[in-house]
Amino acid sequence: MSLLDDFLIRAALAGVGVALAAAPMGCFVVWRRMAYFGDATAHAAILGVAMALALDIPVFGGAVAVALAMALTVSTLSGRGYSMDTLLGVLAHSALAFGLVAVSFLTDVRIDLMAYLFGDILAVGRADLGVIWAGAALVVGLLTWRWQALLTATLNPDLAYAGGLDPRREQLILTLALALVVAVAIKVVGVLLIAAMLLIPAAVARPFARTPEQMAMAAAAVAVVSVLGGLWVSLDLDTPAGPSIVCVAAVLFLLSSLFRSVRQGA
C-alpha cells in the first residue's frame, strides 16, 4: 500500500504545499497592507468554482481565472473616485454573493458548498495533491525569480523607478501569485479562511525576523506548524480541519504578540 493511500498523509502534504506558497506571499500582503485585497480575491474564487463546474473545466482553472480577474479589476479601478477599502468591500461581497447564487443553479452537479467555503483538506485526492504542489511550486518560483524587484517595488517605488523597474509590473506579478495561492488553498482551508493563512503566519514571524528573507522563511515555518498542529487538533477533538488550522495559527499569533510585549517591556 502506498503512503499516499493514507488520507491523513495526503492532507498533511496538501497543507504543507499551501503553507509554503501562502507564507511568502502573505509577507508581501502584510508589507503592502493588502489584507482586503487578499480577502477580495479569495471571495471571488467561489464564482470561479461555480463557473468551472458549470463549464465542466477543472476547478483550479476557474478559480485562478476569476481570482485574477478580480485582482486586475481592483488594480484598474483603484484611485478612480473610490477608496480602496470601499472598492474591495463592494467587489469581494458582490463576487461571493454572485458565486453562491450561481452555485444554486447547478442542479445537475453535486457540490458540497461548505467544503469550498471552509475547506475539506481530509478529502484531498492524489490529483488534488498534484495540482496543489504544482501551483505552490509556481508561486514559490515566481516569488524567488522576482524577489529583489518585488521587494524594491514594495518598500520604495521611487527607488524601483530609478533602478529601471516598473512597480506596476511587479504589482501584476504579485497579483498573479495571489490568484494562484487562492486557487491552491481552496481545497485546504476554503475561500473564507484563505486570507487568514496569508496574514497570520506573516504576522507571527514579523517580531522574530531582521530581514525580509528571514520573515518569509519564518512565516513558512509557522504556516507548516499551523497546518500540522491543526490536523492533529482536528483528529484528536473531531473538529473541522480548515478552521482548526487557522485556530492554531491564531494561538501562535497570540504567543508571538505576548513575546513582543515582554521583549519591548524588558
PDB file of N, CA and C in Angstrom, residues 9-58:
ATOM      1  N   ILE A   9      -1.951  11.410   5.436  1.00  0.00           N
ATOM      2  CA  ILE A   9      -0.683  11.780   4.789  1.00  0.00           C
ATOM      3  C   ILE A   9      -0.961  12.750   3.641  1.00  0.00           C
ATOM      4  N   ARG A  10      -1.993  12.452   2.845  1.00  0.00           N
ATOM      5  CA  ARG A  10      -2.354  13.339   1.734  1.00  0.00           C
ATOM      6  C   ARG A  10      -2.760  14.717   2.262  1.00  0.00           C
ATOM      7  N   ALA A  11      -3.524  14.729   3.357  1.00  0.00           N
ATOM      8  CA  ALA A  11      -3.961  16.008   3.948  1.00  0.00           C
ATOM      9  C   ALA A  11      -2.757  16.822   4.419  1.00  0.00           C
ATOM     10  N   ALA A  12      -1.810  16.155   5.089  1.00  0.00           N
ATOM     11  CA  ALA A  12      -0.620  16.848   5.589  1.00  0.00           C
ATOM     12  C   ALA A  12       0.209  17.406   4.433  1.00  0.00           C
ATOM     13  N   LEU A  13       0.395  16.612   3.383  1.00  0.00           N
ATOM     14  CA  LEU A  13       1.171  17.068   2.224  1.00  0.00           C
ATOM     15  C   LEU A  13       0.484  18.249   1.534  1.00  0.00           C
ATOM     16  N   ALA A  14      -0.840  18.176   1.423  1.00  0.00           N
ATOM     17  CA  ALA A  14      -1.593  19.276   0.800  1.00  0.00           C
ATOM     18  C   ALA A  14      -1.457  20.551   1.633  1.00  0.00           C
ATOM     19  N   GLY A  15      -1.588  20.400   2.943  1.00  0.00           N
ATOM     20  CA  GLY A  15      -1.487  21.555   3.835  1.00  0.00           C
ATOM     21  C   GLY A  15      -0.107  22.186   3.796  1.00  0.00           C
ATOM     22  N   VAL A  16       0.930  21.357   3.774  1.00  0.00           N
ATOM     23  CA  VAL A  16       2.304  21.878   3.719  1.00  0.00           C
ATOM     24  C   VAL A  16       2.533  22.602   2.396  1.00  0.00           C
ATOM     25  N   GLY A  17       1.990  22.050   1.301  1.00  0.00           N
ATOM     26  CA  GLY A  17       2.118  22.704  -0.003  1.00  0.00           C
ATOM     27  C   GLY A  17       1.503  24.094   0.003  1.00  0.00           C
ATOM     28  N   VAL A  18       0.303  24.200   0.546  1.00  0.00           N
ATOM     29  CA  VAL A  18      -0.374  25.501   0.636  1.00  0.00           C
ATOM     30  C   VAL A  18       0.398  26.444   1.565  1.00  0.00           C
ATOM     31  N   ALA A  19       0.897  25.919   2.679  1.00  0.00           N
ATOM     32  CA  ALA A  19       1.645  26.741   3.644  1.00  0.00           C
ATOM     33  C   ALA A  19       2.876  27.361   2.999  1.00  0.00           C
ATOM     34  N   LEU A  20       3.609  26.563   2.219  1.00  0.00           N
ATOM     35  CA  LEU A  20       4.845  27.054   1.594  1.00  0.00           C
ATOM     36  C   LEU A  20       4.562  28.109   0.524  1.00  0.00           C
ATOM     37  N   ALA A  21       3.380  28.038  -0.092  1.00  0.00           N
ATOM     38  CA  ALA A  21       3.013  29.048  -1.098  1.00  0.00           C
ATOM     39  C   ALA A  21       2.436  30.295  -0.442  1.00  0.00           C
ATOM     40  N   ALA A  22       1.575  30.095   0.560  1.00  0.00           N
ATOM     41  CA  ALA A  22       0.854  31.222   1.166  1.00  0.00           C
ATOM     42  C   ALA A  22       1.748  32.089   2.044  1.00  0.00           C
ATOM     43  N   ALA A  23       2.711  31.484   2.742  1.00  0.00           N
ATOM     44  CA  ALA A  23       3.508  32.242   3.715  1.00  0.00           C
ATOM     45  C   ALA A  23       4.342  33.366   3.091  1.00  0.00           C
ATOM     46  N   PRO A  24       5.181  33.088   2.074  1.00  0.00           N
ATOM     47  CA  PRO A  24       5.945  34.206   1.492  1.00  0.00           C
ATOM     48  C   PRO A  24       5.049  35.233   0.801  1.00  0.00           C
ATOM     49  N   MET A  25       3.968  34.761   0.190  1.00  0.00           N
ATOM     50  CA  MET A  25       3.011  35.683  -0.428  1.00  0.00           C
ATOM     51  C   MET A  25       2.364  36.550   0.650  1.00  0.00           C
ATOM     52  N   GLY A  26       2.094  35.943   1.800  1.00  0.00           N
ATOM     53  CA  GLY A  26       1.492  36.672   2.916  1.00  0.00           C
ATOM     54  C   GLY A  26       2.376  37.794   3.426  1.00  0.00           C
ATOM     55  N   CYS A  27       3.703  37.602   3.326  1.00  0.00           N
ATOM     56  CA  CYS A  27       4.622  38.670   3.745  1.00  0.00           C
ATOM     57  C   CYS A  27       4.417  39.910   2.889  1.00  0.00           C
ATOM     58  N   PHE A  28       4.266  39.724   1.590  1.00  0.00           N
ATOM     59  CA  PHE A  28       4.028  40.874   0.708  1.00  0.00           C
ATOM     60  C   PHE A  28       2.662  41.502   0.987  1.00  0.00           C
ATOM     61  N   VAL A  29       1.678  40.663   1.327  1.00  0.00           N
ATOM     62  CA  VAL A  29       0.354  41.173   1.678  1.00  0.00           C
ATOM     63  C   VAL A  29       0.448  42.075   2.910  1.00  0.00           C
ATOM     64  N   VAL A  30       1.261  41.653   3.896  1.00  0.00           N
ATOM     65  CA  VAL A  30       1.449  42.449   5.115  1.00  0.00           C
ATOM     66  C   VAL A  30       2.239  43.722   4.812  1.00  0.00           C
ATOM     67  N   TRP A  31       3.340  43.581   4.088  1.00  0.00           N
ATOM     68  CA  TRP A  31       4.182  44.753   3.788  1.00  0.00           C
ATOM     69  C   TRP A  31       3.432  45.806   2.972  1.00  0.00           C
ATOM     70  N   ARG A  32       2.593  45.346   2.043  1.00  0.00           N
ATOM     71  CA  ARG A  32       1.878  46.285   1.173  1.00  0.00           C
ATOM     72  C   ARG A  32       0.516  46.697   1.740  1.00  0.00           C
ATOM     73  N   ARG A  33       0.189  46.179   2.925  1.00  0.00           N
ATOM     74  CA  ARG A  33      -1.120  46.429   3.537  1.00  0.00           C
ATOM     75  C   ARG A  33      -2.247  46.041   2.564  1.00  0.00           C
ATOM     76  N   MET A  34      -2.153  44.801   2.060  1.00  0.00           N
ATOM     77  CA  MET A  34      -3.097  44.307   1.053  1.00  0.00           C
ATOM     78  C   MET A  34      -4.089  43.297   1.637  1.00  0.00           C
ATOM     79  N   ALA A  35      -4.354  43.374   2.944  1.00  0.00           N
ATOM     80  CA  ALA A  35      -5.216  42.369   3.575  1.00  0.00           C
ATOM     81  C   ALA A  35      -6.574  42.274   2.888  1.00  0.00           C
ATOM     82  N   TYR A  36      -7.208  43.424   2.635  1.00  0.00           N
ATOM     83  CA  TYR A  36      -8.508  43.422   1.973  1.00  0.00           C
ATOM     84  C   TYR A  36      -8.395  42.888   0.549  1.00  0.00           C
ATOM     85  N   PHE A  37      -7.271  43.167  -0.081  1.00  0.00           N
ATOM     86  CA  PHE A  37      -7.034  42.717  -1.450  1.00  0.00           C
ATOM     87  C   PHE A  37      -7.034  41.183  -1.512  1.00  0.00           C
ATOM     88  N   GLY A  38      -6.334  40.562  -0.556  1.00  0.00           N
ATOM     89  CA  GLY A  38      -6.301  39.101  -0.493  1.00  0.00           C
ATOM     90  C   GLY A  38      -7.673  38.519  -0.205  1.00  0.00           C
ATOM     91  N   ASP A  39      -8.393  39.172   0.686  1.00  0.00           N
ATOM     92  CA  ASP A  39      -9.743  38.717   1.048  1.00  0.00           C
ATOM     93  C   ASP A  39     -10.686  38.792  -0.157  1.00  0.00           C
ATOM     94  N   ALA A  40     -10.616  39.896  -0.897  1.00  0.00           N
ATOM     95  CA  ALA A  40     -11.480  40.077  -2.064  1.00  0.00           C
ATOM     96  C   ALA A  40     -11.185  39.036  -3.131  1.00  0.00           C
ATOM     97  N   THR A  41      -9.904  38.767  -3.355  1.00  0.00           N
ATOM     98  CA  THR A  41      -9.508  37.769  -4.353  1.00  0.00           C
ATOM     99  C   THR A  41     -10.009  36.388  -3.954  1.00  0.00           C
ATOM    100  N   ALA A  42      -9.902  36.073  -2.657  1.00  0.00           N
ATOM    101  CA  ALA A  42     -10.371  34.771  -2.167  1.00  0.00           C
ATOM    102  C   ALA A  42     -11.892  34.636  -2.305  1.00  0.00           C
ATOM    103  N   HIS A  43     -12.622  35.693  -1.955  1.00  0.00           N
ATOM    104  CA  HIS A  43     -14.086  35.656  -2.052  1.00  0.00           C
ATOM    105  C   HIS A  43     -14.529  35.447  -3.497  1.00  0.00           C
ATOM    106  N   ALA A  44     -13.804  36.058  -4.427  1.00  0.00           N
ATOM    107  CA  ALA A  44     -14.176  35.942  -5.841  1.00  0.00           C
ATOM    108  C   ALA A  44     -14.010  34.520  -6.355  1.00  0.00           C
ATOM    109  N   ALA A  45     -13.152  33.751  -5.697  1.00  0.00           N
ATOM    110  CA  ALA A  45     -12.851  32.402  -6.182  1.00  0.00           C
ATOM    111  C   ALA A  45     -14.084  31.498  -6.196  1.00  0.00           C
ATOM    112  N   ILE A  46     -15.057  31.753  -5.315  1.00  0.00           N
ATOM    113  CA  ILE A  46     -16.249  30.902  -5.287  1.00  0.00           C
ATOM    114  C   ILE A  46     -17.033  31.040  -6.584  1.00  0.00           C
ATOM    115  N   LEU A  47     -16.985  32.232  -7.195  1.00  0.00           N
ATOM    116  CA  LEU A  47     -17.611  32.426  -8.508  1.00  0.00           C
ATOM    117  C   LEU A  47     -16.864  31.604  -9.554  1.00  0.00           C
ATOM    118  N   GLY A  48     -15.542  31.545  -9.419  1.00  0.00           N
ATOM    119  CA  GLY A  48     -14.736  30.717 -10.320  1.00  0.00           C
ATOM    120  C   GLY A  48     -15.061  29.244 -10.188  1.00  0.00           C
ATOM    121  N   VAL A  49     -15.312  28.802  -8.958  1.00  0.00           N
ATOM    122  CA  VAL A  49     -15.698  27.400  -8.726  1.00  0.00           C
ATOM    123  C   VAL A  49     -17.016  27.087  -9.445  1.00  0.00           C
ATOM    124  N   ALA A  50     -17.996  27.996  -9.293  1.00  0.00           N
ATOM    125  CA  ALA A  50     -19.303  27.799  -9.942  1.00  0.00           C
ATOM    126  C   ALA A  50     -19.160  27.752 -11.460  1.00  0.00           C
ATOM    127  N   MET A  51     -18.365  28.666 -12.024  1.00  0.00           N
ATOM    128  CA  MET A  51     -18.163  28.701 -13.471  1.00  0.00           C
ATOM    129  C   MET A  51     -17.471  27.431 -13.959  1.00  0.00           C
ATOM    130  N   ALA A  52     -16.471  26.969 -13.199  1.00  0.00           N
ATOM    131  CA  ALA A  52     -15.741  25.763 -13.582  1.00  0.00           C
ATOM    132  C   ALA A  52     -16.657  24.546 -13.604  1.00  0.00           C
ATOM    133  N   LEU A  53     -17.515  24.426 -12.584  1.00  0.00           N
ATOM    134  CA  LEU A  53     -18.440  23.292 -12.524  1.00  0.00           C
ATOM    135  C   LEU A  53     -19.482  23.366 -13.642  1.00  0.00           C
ATOM    136  N   ALA A  54     -19.948  24.588 -13.940  1.00  0.00           N
ATOM    137  CA  ALA A  54     -20.951  24.766 -14.997  1.00  0.00           C
ATOM    138  C   ALA A  54     -20.370  24.437 -16.377  1.00  0.00           C
ATOM    139  N   LEU A  55     -19.110  24.805 -16.596  1.00  0.00           N
ATOM    140  CA  LEU A  55     -18.464  24.604 -17.901  1.00  0.00           C
ATOM    141  C   LEU A  55     -17.714  23.278 -17.973  1.00  0.00           C
ATOM    142  N   ASP A  56     -17.735  22.523 -16.888  1.00  0.00           N
ATOM    143  CA  ASP A  56     -17.057  21.225 -16.820  1.00  0.00           C
ATOM    144  C   ASP A  56     -15.557  21.353 -17.110  1.00  0.00           C
ATOM    145  N   ILE A  57     -14.927  22.340 -16.449  1.00  0.00           N
ATOM    146  CA  ILE A  57     -13.478  22.502 -16.543  1.00  0.00           C
ATOM    147  C   ILE A  57     -12.903  22.352 -15.142  1.00  0.00           C
ATOM    148  N   PRO A  58     -11.583  22.158 -15.011  1.00  0.00           N
ATOM    149  CA  PRO A  58     -11.007  21.983 -13.668  1.00  0.00           C
ATOM    150  C   PRO A  58     -11.302  23.180 -12.764  1.00  0.00           C
TER     151      PRO A  58
END
